[in-house]
Short mmCIF file of C-alpha atoms in Angstrom, two decimals:
data_model
loop_
_atom_site.label_atom_id
_atom_site.label_comp_id
_atom_site.label_asym_id
_atom_site.label_seq_id
_atom_site.Cartn_x
_atom_site.Cartn_y
_atom_site.Cartn_z
CA MET A 189 27.11 27.82 -10.16
CA THR A 190 23.81 26.08 -10.76
CA ARG A 191 22.83 25.82 -14.42
CA GLN A 192 19.25 26.69 -15.27
CA PHE A 193 17.35 25.39 -18.29
CA SER A 194 14.16 26.92 -19.57
CA LEU A 195 11.25 24.96 -21.02
CA ALA A 196 10.33 27.89 -23.29
CA PRO A 197 10.98 27.17 -27.00
CA SER A 198 13.47 29.20 -29.00
CA PRO A 199 13.56 29.94 -32.75
CA ALA A 200 14.43 26.92 -34.89
CA LEU A 201 18.11 25.98 -35.07
CA SER A 202 19.89 23.65 -37.47
CA LEU A 203 19.68 20.89 -34.85
CA GLY A 204 15.91 21.24 -34.76
CA ILE A 205 15.61 21.15 -38.54
CA THR A 206 17.75 17.99 -38.72
CA PHE A 207 15.87 16.28 -35.91
CA LEU A 208 12.53 17.03 -37.54
CA LEU A 209 13.59 15.06 -40.62
CA LEU A 210 13.16 11.90 -38.54
CA PRO A 211 9.80 10.08 -38.79
CA VAL A 212 7.26 11.22 -36.19
CA GLU A 213 7.14 7.81 -34.49
CA VAL A 214 10.93 7.89 -34.04
CA ARG A 215 10.83 11.38 -32.55
CA LEU A 216 8.11 10.32 -30.10
CA ARG A 217 10.19 7.35 -28.95
CA ILE A 218 13.16 9.65 -28.41
CA TYR A 219 11.07 12.04 -26.30
CA THR A 220 9.84 9.14 -24.16
CA HIS A 221 13.40 7.89 -23.66
CA LEU A 222 14.61 11.36 -22.66
CA PHE A 223 11.86 12.29 -20.26
CA TYR A 224 10.61 9.08 -18.67
CA HIS A 225 11.49 8.76 -14.98
CA ALA A 226 10.98 5.40 -13.26
CA GLY A 227 10.08 6.99 -9.92
CA GLU A 228 7.84 9.89 -8.99
CA LEU A 229 8.64 13.50 -9.85
CA PHE A 230 8.14 15.87 -6.94
CA VAL A 231 6.08 18.90 -7.93
CA ALA A 232 8.18 22.04 -7.48
CA LEU A 233 6.78 24.63 -9.83
CA LYS A 234 9.63 27.13 -9.88
CA SER A 235 12.38 24.62 -10.59
CA PHE A 236 10.49 22.05 -12.67
CA ALA A 237 13.10 21.83 -15.43
CA ASP A 238 15.81 20.90 -12.93
CA HIS A 239 14.45 17.34 -12.80
CA TYR A 240 15.57 16.79 -16.36
CA SER A 241 18.91 18.59 -16.35
CA GLN A 242 20.36 18.74 -19.84
CA SER A 243 17.65 16.53 -21.39
CA SER A 244 15.25 19.47 -21.07
CA GLN A 245 17.32 21.52 -23.52
CA ILE A 246 15.72 19.76 -26.49
CA LEU A 247 12.45 21.51 -25.61
CA GLY A 248 14.05 24.84 -26.43
CA VAL A 249 15.26 23.88 -29.90
CA CYS A 250 12.12 24.90 -31.77
CA GLN A 251 8.39 25.36 -31.38
CA GLN A 252 7.44 22.11 -33.13
CA ILE A 253 9.63 19.98 -30.87
CA TYR A 254 8.22 21.77 -27.84
CA VAL A 255 4.64 21.07 -28.94
CA GLU A 256 5.40 17.41 -29.69
CA ALA A 257 7.39 16.68 -26.54
CA ILE A 258 5.48 18.47 -23.77
CA PRO A 259 2.48 16.05 -23.80
CA ILE A 260 4.89 13.11 -23.52
CA LEU A 261 6.94 14.68 -20.73
CA TYR A 262 3.83 15.19 -18.62
CA GLY A 263 1.97 12.09 -19.79
CA VAL A 264 4.49 9.30 -19.16
CA ASN A 265 5.59 10.34 -15.67
CA LYS A 266 4.01 10.14 -12.22
CA PHE A 267 3.90 13.46 -10.40
CA TYR A 268 4.07 13.49 -6.62
CA CYS A 269 2.27 16.45 -5.08
CA GLY A 270 3.53 16.38 -1.51
CA LEU A 271 3.71 18.58 1.55
CA ARG A 272 6.88 20.62 1.88
CA PRO A 273 8.44 21.41 5.28
CA ARG A 274 8.19 25.05 6.38
CA LYS A 275 6.15 25.94 3.30
CA ASP A 276 2.58 27.06 2.72
CA ASN A 277 1.14 23.81 1.35
CA SER A 278 -2.41 25.05 0.89
CA GLU A 279 -1.78 26.23 -2.68
CA ILE A 280 0.65 23.68 -4.06
CA LEU A 281 -2.03 21.44 -5.60
CA PRO A 282 -4.32 24.25 -6.89
CA ARG A 283 -1.31 25.96 -8.46
CA PHE A 284 -0.18 22.77 -10.18
CA VAL A 285 -3.68 22.01 -11.49
CA SER A 286 -3.93 25.57 -12.82
CA THR A 287 -0.75 25.35 -14.91
CA PRO A 288 -1.38 25.11 -18.69
CA ASN A 289 0.40 21.78 -19.06
CA PHE A 290 -1.47 19.98 -16.27
CA ALA A 291 -3.99 18.86 -18.89
CA HIS A 292 -1.31 16.44 -20.14
CA VAL A 293 -0.77 14.82 -16.70
CA ARG A 294 -2.06 11.24 -16.53
CA HIS A 295 -0.74 9.97 -13.19
CA LEU A 296 -0.77 11.86 -9.90
CA VAL A 297 0.30 10.91 -6.36
CA LEU A 298 -1.10 12.97 -3.49
CA ASP A 299 -0.04 13.26 0.11
CA ARG A 300 -2.99 12.20 2.24
CA PRO A 301 -3.88 15.72 3.49
CA LEU A 302 -4.16 16.82 -0.15
CA VAL A 303 -6.88 14.26 -0.96
CA ARG A 304 -9.48 16.57 0.58
CA VAL A 305 -7.96 19.55 -1.27
CA PHE A 306 -8.33 17.66 -4.56
CA ALA A 307 -11.97 16.87 -3.77
CA GLN A 308 -12.64 20.54 -3.03
CA LEU A 309 -11.05 21.61 -6.32
CA LEU A 310 -13.68 19.66 -8.23
CA ALA A 311 -16.32 22.13 -7.08
CA LYS A 312 -15.09 24.42 -9.87
CA GLU A 313 -15.77 23.52 -13.48
CA GLU A 314 -12.37 24.82 -14.60
CA HIS A 315 -10.64 22.27 -12.35
CA VAL A 316 -12.92 19.47 -13.51
CA VAL A 317 -11.89 20.26 -17.09
CA ALA A 318 -8.19 20.56 -16.18
CA THR A 319 -8.14 17.15 -14.46
CA LYS A 320 -10.25 15.17 -16.92
CA GLY A 321 -7.16 13.62 -18.52
CA LEU A 322 -6.07 11.91 -15.29
CA GLU A 323 -5.95 8.11 -15.45
CA SER A 324 -4.85 7.41 -11.88
CA VAL A 325 -4.52 9.30 -8.60
CA ALA A 326 -2.74 7.56 -5.72
CA LEU A 327 -4.17 8.54 -2.34
CA GLY A 328 -1.01 8.79 -0.30
CA LYS A 329 2.33 7.01 -0.46
CA TRP A 330 2.79 3.28 0.14
CA ARG A 331 2.27 2.23 3.77
CA PHE A 332 4.56 -0.47 5.24
CA CYS A 333 3.47 -3.22 7.62
CA ASP A 334 5.61 -6.06 8.93
CA ARG A 335 2.67 -8.47 8.84
CA LEU A 336 -0.47 -9.06 6.85
CA THR A 337 -3.28 -6.96 8.30
CA SER A 338 -6.45 -5.22 7.20
CA THR A 339 -5.94 -2.34 4.80
CA ALA A 340 -7.98 -0.14 7.12
CA ALA A 341 -5.41 -0.65 9.85
CA ALA A 342 -2.44 -0.33 7.49
CA LEU A 343 -3.69 2.95 6.06
CA GLU A 344 -4.50 4.18 9.58
CA ILE A 345 -8.07 5.07 8.72
CA ARG A 346 -9.43 3.14 11.68
CA ARG A 347 -8.42 4.09 15.20
CA ARG A 348 -7.95 1.58 17.98
CA GLY A 349 -11.31 0.02 18.60
CA THR A 350 -14.06 0.59 16.07
CA HIS A 351 -14.01 4.31 15.28
CA PHE A 352 -13.78 4.96 11.54
CA GLU A 353 -12.07 8.19 10.43
CA GLY A 354 -13.98 8.35 7.15
CA SER A 355 -14.30 12.12 7.21
CA GLN A 356 -10.52 12.53 6.96
CA PHE A 357 -9.76 10.14 4.14
CA CYS A 358 -12.59 8.02 2.74
CA ASN A 359 -15.26 10.69 2.42
CA PRO A 360 -13.06 12.88 0.18
CA ALA A 361 -12.25 9.79 -1.91
CA MET A 362 -15.97 9.07 -2.37
CA GLU A 363 -16.54 12.72 -3.25
CA ILE A 364 -13.89 12.54 -5.97
CA CYS A 365 -15.48 9.39 -7.43
CA ARG A 366 -18.85 11.14 -7.58
CA LYS A 367 -17.63 14.43 -9.06
CA HIS A 368 -14.84 13.44 -11.42
CA THR A 369 -15.70 12.57 -15.00
CA GLN A 370 -13.12 9.76 -15.27
CA LEU A 371 -11.91 8.65 -11.83
CA ARG A 372 -14.92 6.56 -10.88
CA HIS A 373 -13.31 3.58 -9.13
CA LEU A 374 -11.15 2.94 -6.07
CA VAL A 375 -8.52 0.20 -6.20
CA GLU A 376 -6.77 -1.32 -3.21
CA GLN A 377 -3.14 -2.17 -3.98
CA THR A 378 -1.18 -4.71 -1.95
CA LYS A 379 2.33 -5.93 -2.60
CA LYS A 380 5.19 -7.62 -0.79
CA ILE A 381 8.72 -6.33 -0.58
CA SER A 382 11.79 -8.04 0.86
CA LEU A 383 14.40 -5.87 2.55
CA LYS A 384 17.86 -6.93 3.64
CA VAL A 385 18.34 -6.87 7.43
CA LEU A 386 21.02 -7.89 9.93
CA ARG A 387 19.99 -10.60 12.38
CA ASN A 388 21.56 -12.03 15.49
CA GLY A 389 23.75 -14.91 14.38
CA GLY A 390 24.79 -16.10 17.81
CA THR A 391 28.36 -15.78 19.09
CA ASP A 392 31.72 -16.46 17.53
CA GLU A 393 34.62 -18.46 19.00
CA ASN A 394 35.60 -15.48 21.14
CA GLY A 395 32.14 -15.17 22.64
CA GLU A 396 31.32 -11.98 20.74
CA SER A 397 27.93 -11.50 19.14
CA ARG A 398 27.76 -12.11 15.42
CA LYS A 399 25.41 -10.60 12.85
CA GLU A 400 24.11 -12.42 9.81
CA ALA A 401 22.50 -10.90 6.75
CA GLY A 402 18.97 -11.95 5.99
CA TYR A 403 15.75 -10.74 4.43
CA ARG A 404 12.48 -9.63 5.97
CA THR A 405 9.23 -9.44 4.05
CA TYR A 406 6.98 -6.41 4.46
CA ILE A 407 3.50 -5.78 3.15
CA GLN A 408 2.73 -2.49 1.38
CA TYR A 409 -0.71 -0.95 0.99
CA ARG A 410 -2.07 1.94 -1.04
CA TRP A 411 -5.34 3.21 -2.49
CA LEU A 412 -5.61 4.35 -6.08
CA LEU A 413 -8.40 6.12 -7.96
CA VAL A 414 -8.70 4.85 -11.54
CA THR A 415 -10.83 5.16 -14.67
CA ASP A 416 -13.20 2.55 -16.10
CA ARG A 417 -10.31 1.21 -18.15
CA GLY A 418 -8.12 0.90 -15.06
CA ALA A 419 -10.90 -0.94 -13.23
CA ARG A 420 -11.19 -3.43 -16.09
CA ASN A 421 -7.44 -4.09 -16.23
CA LEU A 422 -6.48 -4.78 -12.64
CA GLU A 423 -2.97 -6.06 -12.04
CA GLU A 424 -1.78 -8.65 -9.54
CA GLY A 425 -2.35 -7.44 -5.98
CA GLU A 426 -5.16 -5.06 -6.96
CA GLU A 427 -8.87 -5.28 -6.23
CA LEU A 428 -11.81 -2.90 -6.41
CA VAL A 429 -13.11 -1.32 -3.20
CA ASP A 430 -16.71 -0.41 -2.43
CA LEU A 431 -16.06 2.63 -0.25
CA GLU A 432 -19.61 3.01 0.99
CA ASN A 433 -19.57 -0.49 2.47
CA TYR A 434 -15.84 -0.76 3.12
CA LEU A 435 -15.79 -1.09 6.89
#
């Protein structure tokens, strides 16, 4: 039987009273340790607590712990809002943005078709307010290439030849930069990753083909919307993009 854990706080228990005797800074470090996830958390509204299994139980100890921990849970993690097979995906992002705790979200990853949806949400003041705490929004997942190429080709925003599909990807990104109160800059991220592969190693003494382990380097590309602070503190492999003059 699957165990379910609720995020709703319960009346204070002895555990909560004991825990609250710790200094605030210690409690905050404990929350971060419990709830930080190195990857991306897939947004699934009805089963959100399942990502944290038993670590989510601390949220139900008492109201004070709940109030202290919820901003950290949402603030330190990256939330991936992606398309789900055989599901109505038109409402997944609006529903997530409309949840009370979305105001604590700082880092969001969107599937590419949802970039336009996000831009459309900013037409409503309530959504502008709900998303003002965002510090970064990744426009799609990382794209792999086996050789160094232009980002336009890697992100598949330019068709063969010279036609630019700006209306499908870049125009919504520019719209977000114009409308959003914080996400004013677009950053191009590039990084290399080496993956282990099997290569042809010739033949053995019996004339049979032999495989040898080796590594192949791939290039990854992604676009990221960031705040003024993010634009000032670019990391290795990042550079600002002028969308209007990009191609």
